[in-house]
């Protein structure tokens, strides 16, 4: 498990395209989420809005380390950056938030729950921790079909989700099965309003990795280069047969729990601390300083992504919303269960 | 000044904490933050050490409450949403519900379930789980529909020596207001005639009581029909006597609920009425539930998934024209 | 040579593993050990890598199965006892049941629940949970009562693209024997007239089908009554047409189940019959369930907790004399 | 965390009465369980029989370290020795197994599930791991009532139960609450037939303690003096305010999972290993060698306990079994829920 200093030393070895991909996904996600936040405040969003502000670095590093079409990625509520990096089209997002029936969930489920399970991106249920075993099962299937080689499965959880029985059972199961899986724990210091001291009593959540028999990796979630490196390494290890890996990223949630929440319970001191650094702002400086990009190029990206976001919003807004008369109201795909008529 | 449904829940908890040192509250984000729905707002400050934030561990939350109840406390557990009580299902139905039967020691816990659909909430923040818990022996399941019931039934729930699943409807939280809390003293286990009538009985509970009243108003205007609305208030045990007395007056029964259509309160009501009051029925008893799919997220789908005054009127017209 | 009910389950799984590479089994102690009830005996040796022991993690077991199903597999999960599926409740009703509706991707998992009471098993090794799972949209719930159904319905369950909760009755495991497996080709979703009659209909499922037949035999002897017994086979969806056709013949209905009395299959049957076949009924429809307590451990209490041929006869005599 | 050697060195400090109490409970439990096994084989037992053979040392050490009337003890299926040491009368046991209606569960629940919650001994449900949070809640109540000082709560689980979500949620909760609780994990190498390598993937279950922020203690479960010492110390630490403690005892289940099970899946090699030592046989030698008792005294105890067991069996066998006509068939204690008539 590389400590901060070692990470610093080896950072020069980071792949340029990978870092740029990570950063671009962060930037695009932030711009998209800023837009979603405005739309929410304007009353244009159907349902709740949960943002990943401050968590983009670790999320995008994961998404960018995975290969769509081969790997499995089960994002959670703060993973817009990971989704974007993994290759989810923006339109899937805007359609879902804006209630277009053309979205992946057709209006039946919403927003943060969207997924395309058959493209390697399971659609989360709300119950925290529940995705761990699902990704495990997808990997088990790949293994039984002889298609596991080179595949990685990954999912993200927050500090709070580590308290769920589902998380525990799932992580233990993937450890027993030695599946090529990466669990990213974003310790953003709060679960909704609940601070970590009411959530767990261990010194470091990373201590859990050992208790499960997982490889463990700590990372500073406010440092995009560190995230790119550590998450990238964890994914590589899982891919190369080192068994399941756990990454614990320390950072601060820079938004409310949802956009309805002003997060006034977060102490100003914490906001002003190292944990409260914005990984995106920080990342811009890092990328420029380390020669991964230039201020000009980043401005250009920003402009282009702003347009992309705007276009995705505009398109979704023009699309039809679901129509109960055309909805087929079937919870089962097969006949037997539709023999029953609902009132 | 008026009192909302969620205010009533807050005030009941405040009174309980003030009057009974055995009461404490446990749940996610309920302490300083006051809960996802602000049903515990200010209580942590007023009652230090008695309003505690829990980890995201619904199973342990109920196990903890059972243990505390064994030791003489009266815990109230807030689930953040009823839907998350699925994680606590085992502790509720196997630990809490069986405890008195197995050991002779009652476990007076109250589990608050923010229940039912609201637009845009989707499959996992909209569920009505009263049928699940009612199936199990050893639990009392209440479903207050009015501001005063929200208040008094929470007091009664905590006073009861048995585990109570208290289903509070999220749609009513801020929408439902009363000038003041003004209970009629009905205890847990007794239904209420919310609106008297003589042509048909609608048996409903929770938010659907209000939809039933709306439908009844329309039918009154439309054709002078007088629809009696019975608010069950408690779904386990069911006050079948009040229901039967109403059906005796009207001869027609519509059982109405927001939950999924298979089984559940409406099936139990119809089956009980048919067993004990078959001769009272002048028409086949009807049921109206949600559709048989998860609760959809989009408001347009949601509105067509649950019973509405329109669909209730349609069902009642058919019932009346039999 | 005869085949028992549990043999049929074993043989069906063997056939499934042999014929379909997408099938695998997951459960506690099911591998080398062959399962707590030996329903997977020998399969681990015959199909290496496809019969896997799981940790004691029912939630993860179902989550895993859902994931594998998304990827095209057809997992069969054995719960050691139905009662322990309470831990998997969330993954079953919220993950598996909602998946097709939410995403359009069906998850063909089969969850085997060793169900129902046996003497001396007590409150946590005796439960019948079909009503719980049937309440949720998106699940198919089957309850085979015969050796041949145990076989064919397991094959059908795995063939179905939707999640199936397969409730197998532990009391029938070794007690119920047939000369050979000899199915009549009835699919999931269709009920069967197990014993034709004309004076009253008993609608039953799982082990209670046999108790109903016993009761029917007695009443035949006793007074020449001819009781029709309908075996539901599938409790969600209910084959209400077959039930209605039977009630049309007999005019009298007893809905019989071993589960707890509030809600459940018997309530759903009565409510559906009353809604669609009210005019067919010559007497109030009756229900007979277990008592409203946890399943007691002592065999003497257990025998008085569930319906028996005696209590069924009493209910039927009252029904017939109406 | 004392390693084996250190334990050896400090052992001289063990309290003589405490060690003799531990041993006597082990012996009595073994004799009782041998009897239950015979009765089971003779078809005289109502329900299943699950024995603690080989696990008496750790269980009795826990029971003997607790004070009935003040502490809380939630035994699991292999804790006859702990029950006996804690002070559960033999007759509670024989009544339950033999179906007497006078037993603590009145025939409504059975055998291993018996308890007297109001005397500090909760009655377990079958679902593994579920007792952890219940004991936690009992301690929370004591704390709120101002009665926590000097109290300890304890429960036992097996290696398999550590995989349950309930165990995880419960342990994490007691850690967050810093309750004076001791969790004893008896790693008996199997959960029913399932070996530990299909149950967890960590090197040592003790690593879990750190992941939860608990004090951790390893002990050789075949060594009664080590158990008495380590378990005694863990209980003392919890009592003295050191927060929740976890003890992991390594040993082998010397019976089948239940008496219906011949445990033929346990490899002979393992049986013959150090883990397969019988803690009772071993304990006799240890007690004599270290001067805690004499062969003669132990023989006398054996004779006395055999009589006690016989008497408890005989008494229970003469007692009435439950009568469904006198059973009141009520699942609720209060009126509302009995308004409903069951058929
Ligand atoms: C089992 C369960 N209980 C409660 C909730 C309600 N809930 C949604 S998000 C959340 C907080 C999650 O905190 P954390 O895991 O730290 O993630 P973060 O929001 O901080 O990213 C809660 C309590 C839930 N989704 N699932
Ligand atoms: C949640 C749950 N799942 C399954 C079972 C069935 N079961 C009873 S004991 C047992 C094995 C327990 O193993 P372990 O925890 O190691 O304890 P041991 O029997 O070895 O003492 C199992 C699987 C159960 N009781 N609870
Ligand atoms: Mg968090
Ligand atoms: Mg074990």
Coordinates of C-alpha atoms in Angstrom, one line a residue, chain B residues 23-24 26 49-50 52-53 55-73 87 90-91 94-95 97-106 137-140 160-163 188-189 235-238 240 268 272 276, chain D residues 72 104-109 113-115 117-118 120 122-127 129-131 133-142 144-145 147 165-167 169-170 172-173 176-177 327-341:
Chain B
X23 CA -38.5 6.7 25.8
X24 CA -35.6 7.3 23.5
X26 CA -32.8 6.0 17.5
X49 CA -28.5 11.7 25.1
X50 CA -32.0 10.5 24.2
X52 CA -29.3 9.2 18.9
X53 CA -28.0 8.9 15.4
X55 CA -25.1 3.9 11.7
X56 CA -26.7 2.8 8.4
X57 CA -27.6 -0.5 10.0
X58 CA -31.3 -1.2 10.0
X59 CA -30.9 -4.7 11.3
X60 CA -28.9 -3.6 14.3
X61 CA -31.2 -0.7 14.9
X62 CA -34.1 -3.0 15.6
X63 CA -32.0 -5.5 17.4
X64 CA -30.8 -2.7 19.6
X65 CA -34.3 -1.5 20.3
X66 CA -35.4 -5.0 21.2
X67 CA -32.6 -5.3 23.7
X68 CA -33.4 -1.9 25.2
X69 CA -37.0 -2.9 25.5
X70 CA -36.2 -6.1 27.3
X71 CA -34.4 -3.8 29.8
X72 CA -37.5 -1.7 30.3
X73 CA -37.0 1.1 27.8
X87 CA -33.0 -4.6 6.0
X90 CA -35.6 -10.2 10.1
X91 CA -35.2 -8.5 13.4
X94 CA -38.3 -12.9 14.0
X95 CA -36.8 -11.1 16.9
X97 CA -42.6 -10.2 16.9
X98 CA -41.8 -13.6 18.4
X99 CA -40.3 -12.4 21.7
X100 CA -43.4 -12.3 23.9
X101 CA -44.7 -15.6 22.6
X102 CA -41.4 -17.3 23.1
X103 CA -40.3 -15.8 26.4
X104 CA -43.3 -14.2 28.0
X105 CA -41.4 -10.9 28.0
X106 CA -43.0 -8.2 25.8
X137 CA -48.1 -12.8 14.6
X138 CA -46.9 -10.6 17.4
X139 CA -46.9 -7.2 15.7
X140 CA -49.4 -4.4 15.9
X160 CA -48.5 -0.6 24.2
X161 CA -46.4 -3.4 25.6
X162 CA -46.1 -5.0 22.2
X163 CA -44.0 -4.1 19.1
X188 CA -55.4 1.5 18.6
X189 CA -57.5 -1.3 17.3
X235 CA -54.6 -2.7 10.1
X236 CA -53.4 -5.4 12.5
X237 CA -55.6 -6.2 14.3
X238 CA -58.4 -5.2 12.1
X240 CA -63.8 -5.9 11.6
X268 CA -57.9 -9.4 4.4
X272 CA -63.1 -11.1 6.7
X276 CA -68.6 -12.9 8.8
Chain D
X72 CA -25.7 -10.0 30.3
X104 CA -38.6 -21.4 30.4
X105 CA -40.1 -21.5 26.9
X106 CA -43.2 -23.6 27.9
X107 CA -42.8 -25.7 24.8
X108 CA -43.2 -22.7 22.5
X109 CA -39.6 -22.6 21.5
X113 CA -33.2 -21.2 22.1
X114 CA -34.0 -21.1 25.7
X115 CA -33.3 -18.0 27.7
X117 CA -34.2 -12.3 29.1
X118 CA -35.1 -10.6 32.3
X120 CA -29.8 -11.2 31.7
X122 CA -31.6 -13.3 26.1
X123 CA -33.3 -16.2 24.3
X124 CA -31.6 -16.6 20.9
X125 CA -33.4 -16.7 17.6
X126 CA -31.9 -19.0 15.0
X127 CA -30.8 -16.3 12.7
X129 CA -25.5 -12.8 14.4
X130 CA -28.9 -11.4 15.5
X131 CA -28.0 -11.4 19.2
X133 CA -27.3 -5.9 18.6
X134 CA -29.8 -7.2 21.1
X135 CA -27.1 -7.4 23.8
X136 CA -25.9 -4.0 22.6
X137 CA -29.4 -2.6 23.2
X138 CA -29.6 -4.1 26.6
X139 CA -26.4 -2.3 27.5
X140 CA -27.6 0.9 25.9
X141 CA -30.6 0.7 28.2
X142 CA -28.5 0.2 31.2
X144 CA -29.4 5.4 29.8
X145 CA -30.8 4.2 33.1
X147 CA -26.9 1.4 35.7
X165 CA -24.8 -8.9 8.0
X166 CA -26.4 -8.9 11.4
X167 CA -23.1 -9.7 13.0
X169 CA -24.0 -4.3 11.9
X170 CA -24.2 -5.3 15.5
X172 CA -20.0 -2.0 14.4
X173 CA -22.9 -0.5 16.4
X176 CA -19.6 3.1 17.8
X177 CA -21.4 3.2 21.1
X327 CA -52.2 -22.9 25.6
X328 CA -53.5 -19.3 25.3
X329 CA -52.2 -18.9 21.7
X330 CA -51.4 -15.2 22.1
X331 CA -48.5 -13.6 20.2
X332 CA -49.2 -10.2 21.8
X333 CA -49.3 -9.3 25.4
X334 CA -51.9 -6.6 25.1
X335 CA -55.5 -6.4 24.1
X336 CA -55.6 -4.8 20.7
X337 CA -53.9 -7.5 18.9
X338 CA -56.1 -10.2 20.4
X339 CA -59.2 -8.5 19.1
X340 CA -58.6 -10.7 16.1
X341 CA -59.9 -14.2 16.3

